[in-house]
Short mmCIF file of C-alpha atoms and ligand atoms in Angstrom, two decimals:
data_model
loop_
_atom_site.label_atom_id
_atom_site.label_comp_id
_atom_site.label_asym_id
_atom_site.label_seq_id
_atom_site.Cartn_x
_atom_site.Cartn_y
_atom_site.Cartn_z
CA MET W 152 -23.25 -20.74 -37.45
CA ARG W 153 -21.42 -17.95 -39.26
CA ILE W 154 -17.68 -18.26 -39.86
CA ILE W 155 -15.71 -15.09 -40.55
CA TYR W 156 -12.38 -15.44 -42.31
CA SER W 157 -10.02 -13.47 -44.51
CA ASP W 158 -6.84 -14.85 -46.07
CA THR W 159 -5.12 -11.48 -45.59
CA HIS W 160 -3.55 -13.05 -42.47
CA LYS W 161 -0.99 -14.70 -44.80
CA LEU W 162 0.69 -11.31 -45.23
CA HIS W 163 1.84 -11.62 -41.60
CA ASN W 164 4.59 -14.19 -41.90
CA PRO W 165 7.55 -13.77 -39.54
CA ARG W 166 9.97 -16.66 -39.67
CA PHE W 167 11.37 -16.31 -36.16
CA GLU W 168 10.65 -15.13 -32.66
CA ILE W 169 13.42 -14.30 -30.20
CA TYR W 170 13.45 -16.86 -27.45
CA ASP W 171 16.10 -16.64 -24.75
CA GLY W 172 18.12 -14.34 -27.02
CA LYS W 173 18.07 -16.74 -29.95
CA LYS W 174 16.11 -16.74 -33.19
CA THR W 175 13.65 -19.62 -32.89
CA PRO W 176 11.11 -20.75 -35.53
CA MET W 177 7.80 -18.89 -35.13
CA PRO W 178 5.03 -21.23 -33.89
CA GLU W 179 2.27 -18.79 -34.86
CA ILE W 180 2.22 -19.45 -38.61
CA ALA W 181 -0.26 -19.04 -41.49
CA LYS W 182 -0.64 -22.80 -41.76
CA ARG W 183 -2.62 -22.75 -38.49
CA ALA W 184 -5.49 -20.73 -39.92
CA GLU W 185 -5.27 -22.36 -43.35
CA GLY W 186 -5.68 -25.80 -41.79
CA VAL W 187 -8.63 -24.67 -39.69
CA ILE W 188 -10.59 -23.03 -42.50
CA LYS W 189 -10.06 -26.06 -44.72
CA GLU W 190 -11.44 -28.41 -42.08
CA LEU W 191 -14.44 -26.18 -41.34
CA ALA W 192 -15.28 -26.04 -45.04
CA LEU W 193 -14.88 -29.80 -45.37
CA ARG W 194 -17.28 -30.43 -42.50
CA ARG W 195 -19.69 -27.75 -43.77
CA LEU W 196 -19.90 -26.27 -40.30
CA GLY W 197 -21.32 -22.97 -41.44
CA GLN W 198 -21.37 -20.24 -44.01
CA ILE W 199 -17.88 -18.79 -44.47
CA GLN W 200 -17.93 -15.06 -45.08
CA ALA W 201 -15.30 -12.35 -45.55
CA PRO W 202 -15.10 -9.51 -43.02
CA ALA W 203 -16.49 -6.03 -43.65
CA ALA W 204 -14.34 -2.95 -42.98
CA PHE W 205 -14.95 -1.09 -39.72
CA ASN W 206 -13.93 2.35 -38.56
CA ILE W 207 -10.49 2.61 -36.93
CA SER W 208 -12.18 4.32 -33.95
CA ASN W 209 -13.07 0.81 -32.74
CA ILE W 210 -9.34 0.12 -32.39
CA TYR W 211 -8.67 3.48 -30.73
CA ALA W 212 -11.19 2.53 -28.04
CA VAL W 213 -8.74 -0.16 -26.88
CA HIS W 214 -5.29 0.91 -28.18
CA SER W 215 -3.47 4.25 -28.15
CA ARG W 216 -3.06 6.22 -31.36
CA GLN W 217 0.70 6.32 -30.82
CA TYR W 218 0.80 2.52 -30.69
CA VAL W 219 -1.43 2.10 -33.75
CA ASN W 220 0.76 4.56 -35.67
CA PHE W 221 3.91 2.76 -34.56
CA LEU W 222 2.55 -0.55 -35.81
CA ARG W 223 1.56 1.00 -39.13
CA ARG W 224 4.96 2.62 -39.64
CA SER W 225 6.93 -0.42 -38.45
CA SER W 226 5.16 -2.71 -40.89
CA ASN W 227 6.44 -0.54 -43.71
CA ILE W 228 9.48 -2.74 -44.39
CA ASP W 229 10.69 -4.85 -47.29
CA ALA W 230 8.92 -8.11 -48.08
CA GLY W 231 10.79 -11.05 -46.61
CA GLU W 232 12.29 -8.98 -43.80
CA ASP W 233 11.51 -9.53 -40.12
CA PHE W 234 11.64 -6.59 -37.72
CA TYR W 235 11.98 -7.04 -33.96
CA PRO W 236 10.75 -3.85 -32.36
CA SER W 237 11.97 -2.58 -29.03
CA TYR W 238 9.23 -0.03 -28.40
CA PHE W 239 5.52 -0.59 -27.76
CA ILE W 240 6.22 -4.25 -27.02
CA SER W 241 5.98 -6.28 -23.81
CA ASP W 242 8.24 -9.26 -24.68
CA THR W 243 10.32 -10.66 -27.56
CA TYR W 244 7.45 -12.61 -29.13
CA ALA W 245 5.95 -10.10 -31.56
CA PRO W 246 8.06 -9.86 -34.73
CA LEU W 247 6.80 -7.69 -37.58
CA THR W 248 6.76 -8.24 -41.32
CA LYS W 249 5.59 -6.08 -44.20
CA GLY W 250 1.99 -7.29 -43.93
CA THR W 251 1.63 -7.34 -40.15
CA PHE W 252 -0.37 -4.13 -39.85
CA GLN W 253 -2.71 -5.07 -42.69
CA ALA W 254 -3.23 -8.60 -41.37
CA SER W 255 -3.85 -7.29 -37.85
CA ILE W 256 -6.46 -4.82 -39.14
CA GLN W 257 -8.22 -7.65 -40.97
CA ALA W 258 -8.18 -9.82 -37.83
CA VAL W 259 -9.94 -6.97 -36.00
CA ASN W 260 -12.41 -6.70 -38.89
CA CYS W 261 -13.12 -10.44 -38.57
CA ALA W 262 -13.89 -9.97 -34.87
CA LEU W 263 -16.06 -6.89 -35.45
CA THR W 264 -17.93 -8.50 -38.34
CA GLY W 265 -18.68 -11.45 -36.07
CA ALA W 266 -19.83 -9.14 -33.28
CA ASN W 267 -22.03 -7.26 -35.72
CA CYS W 268 -23.66 -10.55 -36.78
CA LEU W 269 -24.73 -11.00 -33.14
CA LEU W 270 -26.38 -7.57 -33.22
CA ASN W 271 -28.21 -8.66 -36.36
CA GLY W 272 -29.74 -11.65 -34.67
CA GLU W 273 -27.22 -14.45 -35.19
CA THR W 274 -26.74 -16.56 -32.06
CA LEU W 275 -23.33 -18.08 -32.80
CA VAL W 276 -20.35 -16.78 -34.76
CA TYR W 277 -16.77 -17.98 -35.11
CA SER W 278 -14.16 -15.41 -36.12
CA LEU W 279 -10.99 -17.04 -37.35
CA CYS W 280 -8.68 -14.21 -36.32
CA ARG W 281 -4.99 -14.34 -37.13
CA PRO W 282 -2.82 -12.92 -35.68
CA PRO W 283 -4.36 -13.65 -32.29
CA GLY W 284 -5.02 -10.79 -29.87
CA HIS W 285 -5.43 -11.40 -26.16
CA HIS W 286 -1.86 -10.43 -25.14
CA ALA W 287 -2.02 -7.05 -26.90
CA GLU W 288 -2.41 -4.19 -24.41
CA HIS W 289 -3.31 -0.52 -24.71
CA SER W 290 0.12 0.45 -26.02
CA SER W 291 1.93 -2.80 -26.61
CA MET W 292 2.12 -5.89 -28.77
CA GLY W 293 3.38 -9.18 -27.31
CA GLY W 294 2.92 -12.95 -27.37
CA TYR W 295 2.16 -13.10 -31.15
CA CYS W 296 -0.58 -10.46 -30.66
CA TYR W 297 -0.81 -6.95 -32.17
CA PHE W 298 -4.42 -5.75 -31.82
CA ASN W 299 -6.68 -7.23 -29.17
CA ASN W 300 -9.44 -8.68 -31.36
CA ALA W 301 -11.53 -9.99 -28.44
CA ALA W 302 -11.28 -6.77 -26.42
CA ILE W 303 -12.22 -4.66 -29.45
CA ALA W 304 -15.23 -6.90 -30.20
CA ALA W 305 -16.29 -6.93 -26.54
CA ASN W 306 -16.02 -3.16 -26.30
CA PHE W 307 -18.07 -2.80 -29.51
CA LEU W 308 -20.77 -5.09 -28.09
CA SER W 309 -20.73 -3.33 -24.71
CA THR W 310 -22.60 -0.36 -26.18
CA HIS W 311 -25.50 -2.76 -26.84
CA GLY W 312 -25.57 -4.83 -23.64
CA ARG W 313 -23.68 -6.59 -20.89
CA VAL W 314 -20.68 -8.56 -22.13
CA ALA W 315 -18.87 -11.48 -20.54
CA ILE W 316 -15.51 -12.64 -21.88
CA LEU W 317 -14.39 -16.20 -21.24
CA ASP W 318 -10.73 -16.76 -22.11
CA ILE W 319 -9.75 -20.42 -22.41
CA ASP W 320 -6.36 -20.00 -24.09
CA PHE W 321 -3.47 -21.71 -22.26
CA HIS W 322 -1.92 -18.31 -21.55
CA HIS W 323 -3.49 -15.59 -19.43
CA GLY W 324 -5.13 -12.88 -21.56
CA ASN W 325 -3.27 -9.99 -19.95
CA GLY W 326 -4.31 -7.53 -22.66
CA THR W 327 -8.01 -8.29 -22.36
CA GLN W 328 -7.88 -8.21 -18.58
CA SER W 329 -6.26 -4.80 -18.55
CA ALA W 330 -8.68 -3.37 -21.14
CA PHE W 331 -11.64 -3.94 -18.81
CA TYR W 332 -9.97 -3.93 -15.40
CA ASN W 333 -11.83 -0.84 -14.19
CA ARG W 334 -15.20 -1.66 -15.79
CA ASP W 335 -18.25 -3.37 -14.33
CA ASP W 336 -20.14 -3.70 -17.62
CA VAL W 337 -17.68 -6.21 -19.09
CA LEU W 338 -16.82 -9.31 -17.06
CA PHE W 339 -13.48 -11.01 -17.75
CA VAL W 340 -13.08 -14.66 -16.70
CA SER W 341 -9.98 -16.67 -17.61
CA LEU W 342 -8.69 -20.23 -17.21
CA HIS W 343 -4.98 -20.53 -17.93
CA ALA W 344 -1.71 -22.11 -16.86
CA ASP W 345 -0.27 -20.88 -13.56
CA PRO W 346 1.57 -17.65 -14.46
CA LYS W 347 4.26 -18.50 -11.94
CA ARG W 348 5.29 -21.25 -14.35
CA ARG W 349 4.26 -20.06 -17.81
CA TYR W 350 3.97 -16.93 -19.96
CA PRO W 351 2.94 -14.13 -19.36
CA TYR W 352 4.40 -14.62 -15.81
CA THR W 353 3.29 -11.27 -14.38
CA SER W 354 -0.49 -11.49 -14.62
CA GLY W 355 -3.28 -14.01 -14.27
CA PHE W 356 -3.22 -14.53 -10.52
CA THR W 357 -6.32 -15.12 -8.39
CA GLN W 358 -5.89 -11.87 -6.48
CA GLU W 359 -6.38 -9.79 -9.65
CA ASN W 360 -10.06 -8.94 -9.20
CA GLY W 361 -10.36 -5.57 -10.91
CA VAL W 362 -10.14 -2.03 -9.62
CA GLY W 363 -12.61 0.73 -8.67
CA GLN W 364 -15.99 0.10 -10.30
CA GLY W 365 -14.44 -2.93 -11.94
CA TYR W 366 -13.71 -4.66 -8.64
CA GLY W 367 -15.27 -8.13 -8.70
CA TYR W 368 -15.55 -8.18 -12.49
CA ASN W 369 -12.21 -9.84 -13.22
CA ILE W 370 -11.84 -13.49 -12.28
CA ASN W 371 -8.76 -15.64 -12.87
CA PHE W 372 -8.47 -19.39 -12.55
CA PRO W 373 -4.77 -20.28 -12.72
CA LEU W 374 -4.27 -24.01 -13.35
CA LYS W 375 -1.52 -26.40 -12.42
CA LEU W 376 0.36 -27.80 -15.39
CA SER W 377 -0.84 -31.31 -14.53
CA THR W 378 -4.53 -30.35 -14.97
CA SER W 379 -6.51 -33.26 -16.46
CA ASP W 380 -9.71 -33.22 -18.56
CA GLU W 381 -11.88 -33.87 -15.49
CA GLU W 382 -10.19 -31.22 -13.35
CA TYR W 383 -10.41 -28.70 -16.16
CA LEU W 384 -14.11 -29.30 -16.75
CA GLN W 385 -14.80 -28.93 -13.04
CA ILE W 386 -13.03 -25.56 -12.82
CA LEU W 387 -14.71 -24.51 -16.06
CA GLU W 388 -18.07 -25.06 -14.33
CA SER W 389 -17.05 -22.57 -11.62
CA ALA W 390 -16.08 -20.07 -14.32
CA ILE W 391 -19.40 -20.61 -16.10
CA ALA W 392 -21.29 -20.16 -12.81
CA GLU W 393 -19.66 -16.73 -12.41
CA ILE W 394 -20.73 -15.79 -15.93
CA ARG W 395 -24.28 -16.99 -15.31
CA LEU W 396 -24.49 -14.79 -12.18
CA PHE W 397 -23.43 -11.79 -14.28
CA GLU W 398 -26.35 -12.37 -16.72
CA PRO W 399 -24.58 -11.25 -19.89
CA ASP W 400 -26.35 -10.31 -23.11
CA PHE W 401 -23.31 -11.35 -25.13
CA LEU W 402 -20.51 -13.83 -24.60
CA VAL W 403 -17.08 -13.45 -26.18
CA VAL W 404 -14.97 -16.61 -26.04
CA SER W 405 -11.23 -16.16 -26.50
CA ALA W 406 -10.64 -19.67 -27.77
CA GLY W 407 -7.09 -20.97 -27.60
CA PHE W 408 -6.31 -24.62 -28.13
CA ASP W 409 -2.80 -24.56 -26.69
CA THR W 410 -4.18 -26.26 -23.55
CA PHE W 411 -3.92 -29.55 -25.50
CA GLU W 412 -1.36 -31.99 -24.07
CA GLY W 413 0.28 -32.20 -27.49
CA ASP W 414 0.80 -28.48 -27.93
CA PRO W 415 4.44 -27.58 -28.66
CA ILE W 416 4.53 -24.40 -26.53
CA GLY W 417 1.67 -24.80 -24.06
CA GLY W 418 0.00 -27.97 -22.91
CA LEU W 419 -1.87 -29.05 -19.80
CA LYS W 420 -2.86 -32.71 -19.65
CA LEU W 421 -5.95 -32.15 -21.80
CA THR W 422 -6.82 -34.72 -24.48
CA LEU W 423 -8.57 -34.17 -27.81
CA SER W 424 -11.82 -35.50 -26.36
CA VAL W 425 -12.19 -32.60 -23.91
CA TYR W 426 -12.89 -29.85 -26.48
CA PRO W 427 -16.45 -30.94 -27.40
CA LYS W 428 -17.18 -31.14 -23.65
CA ILE W 429 -15.81 -27.63 -23.08
CA ALA W 430 -18.03 -26.36 -25.90
CA ALA W 431 -21.12 -28.13 -24.57
CA ALA W 432 -20.53 -26.71 -21.09
CA ILE W 433 -20.12 -23.14 -22.39
CA SER W 434 -23.10 -23.35 -24.71
CA ASN W 435 -25.29 -24.20 -21.69
CA LEU W 436 -25.12 -20.48 -20.95
CA ASN W 437 -27.57 -19.99 -23.81
CA CYS W 438 -26.11 -16.64 -24.69
CA ARG W 439 -25.44 -14.94 -28.03
CA THR W 440 -21.82 -15.94 -28.53
CA ILE W 441 -18.83 -14.95 -30.62
CA ILE W 442 -15.91 -17.36 -30.56
CA ILE W 443 -12.61 -15.65 -31.38
CA GLN W 444 -9.55 -17.67 -32.32
CA GLU W 445 -6.49 -17.15 -30.11
CA GLY W 446 -3.61 -19.66 -29.75
CA GLY W 447 -3.09 -23.37 -30.50
CA TYR W 448 0.16 -24.44 -32.12
CA ASN W 449 -0.17 -28.11 -32.90
CA THR W 450 -0.85 -27.43 -36.56
CA GLU W 451 -1.79 -31.03 -37.28
CA GLN W 452 -4.48 -31.27 -34.58
CA LEU W 453 -5.67 -27.66 -34.43
CA PRO W 454 -8.17 -28.03 -37.33
CA HIS W 455 -9.77 -31.04 -35.63
CA MET W 456 -9.87 -29.40 -32.21
CA VAL W 457 -11.53 -26.25 -33.56
CA ALA W 458 -14.01 -28.18 -35.72
CA ASP W 459 -14.92 -30.59 -32.87
CA PHE W 460 -15.36 -27.62 -30.56
CA LEU W 461 -17.63 -25.69 -32.93
CA GLN W 462 -19.64 -28.79 -33.80
CA SER W 463 -20.54 -29.27 -30.12
CA PHE W 464 -21.41 -25.64 -29.53
CA GLN W 465 -25.17 -25.23 -29.70
CA PRO W 466 -26.65 -22.21 -27.98
CA GLY W 467 -30.46 -22.22 -27.73
C1 SP5 J 759 -1.76 -16.10 -28.34
C2 SP5 J 759 -0.75 -16.98 -27.67
O1 SP5 J 759 -1.03 -18.15 -27.42
N1 SP5 J 759 0.45 -16.46 -27.43
C3 SP5 J 759 1.42 -17.23 -26.74
C4 SP5 J 759 2.69 -16.51 -26.57
C5 SP5 J 759 3.63 -17.32 -25.73
N2 SP5 J 759 4.98 -17.16 -26.15
C6 SP5 J 759 5.91 -17.51 -25.15
C7 SP5 J 759 6.55 -18.83 -25.36
C8 SP5 J 759 7.61 -18.82 -26.43
C9 SP5 J 759 8.12 -20.21 -26.65
N3 SP5 J 759 8.77 -20.30 -27.92
C10 SP5 J 759 9.15 -21.63 -28.31
C11 SP5 J 759 10.54 -21.96 -27.85
C12 SP5 J 759 10.78 -23.42 -27.97
N4 SP5 J 759 12.11 -23.73 -27.55
ZN1 ZN J 760 -1.83 -19.06 -25.80
#
């Protein structure tokens, strides 16, 4: 398995988010990715490689030029300063620092480098993207996300075959859903906490099935907060069955680990032992797969969850 990682993510280092009008410590911190890459290296889970640079047109396929320019300009602030934008943003959870634009570009490059490996014959790639991406929409950042790494990778792959996206982050991937809502060549399937109860609140419901040509190609599985390992795995099988029916050439997994019961901001009733089982179930699809890192905020357990997950992922 290839592992794609760049330490440029460290340049994105906001100290706070605004929660309920108050500055609150940022849960999406550099230590998350640092802990993961260290554990993957320790377990020798694959060859770790730096991302290549890709043309910005890949980003323009998913995000507006105005938004990209805004993010570039807004990241042009003094080191050590946090900036809380009020334009091109969908909530109060996307603070900017001097390195945010650069780090976000490198996260996209990690995703695209991983996707490109699939085109070159690799069967399994893990892109350790930070910042995460699935909440970023066409013209807005939000939920610790700036560019939608998974959507950009999926769109890149879609010129070479049919793409299914499986989003298993605790939060609904509103940005990814909206990027492909009117398309029938990219299937979006998501398991996430009931949006009536948890962020992002306004999307992720069962009735959101796509529009026009895309109708039937967007499938949401909102979960009750009390969802156990067994219940989760059962619903995951339904999600996997939908993907199998679609017969994808490529699978993009938006992998968040904030479903863990010990996550400080998410948390269903999932235990550490479920992640290898989730991986085994998904890898039964036997599809060329790129796993893209999204959330997961228990910094102590995240490295173990990711490593256990990848270790059990064996596509044929
Ligand atoms: C990629 C991803 O997982 N984004 C998640 C964004 C969810 N943010 C909303 C929750 C903010 C909670 N902040 C902690 C406050 C603790 N009192
Ligand atoms: Zn999340």
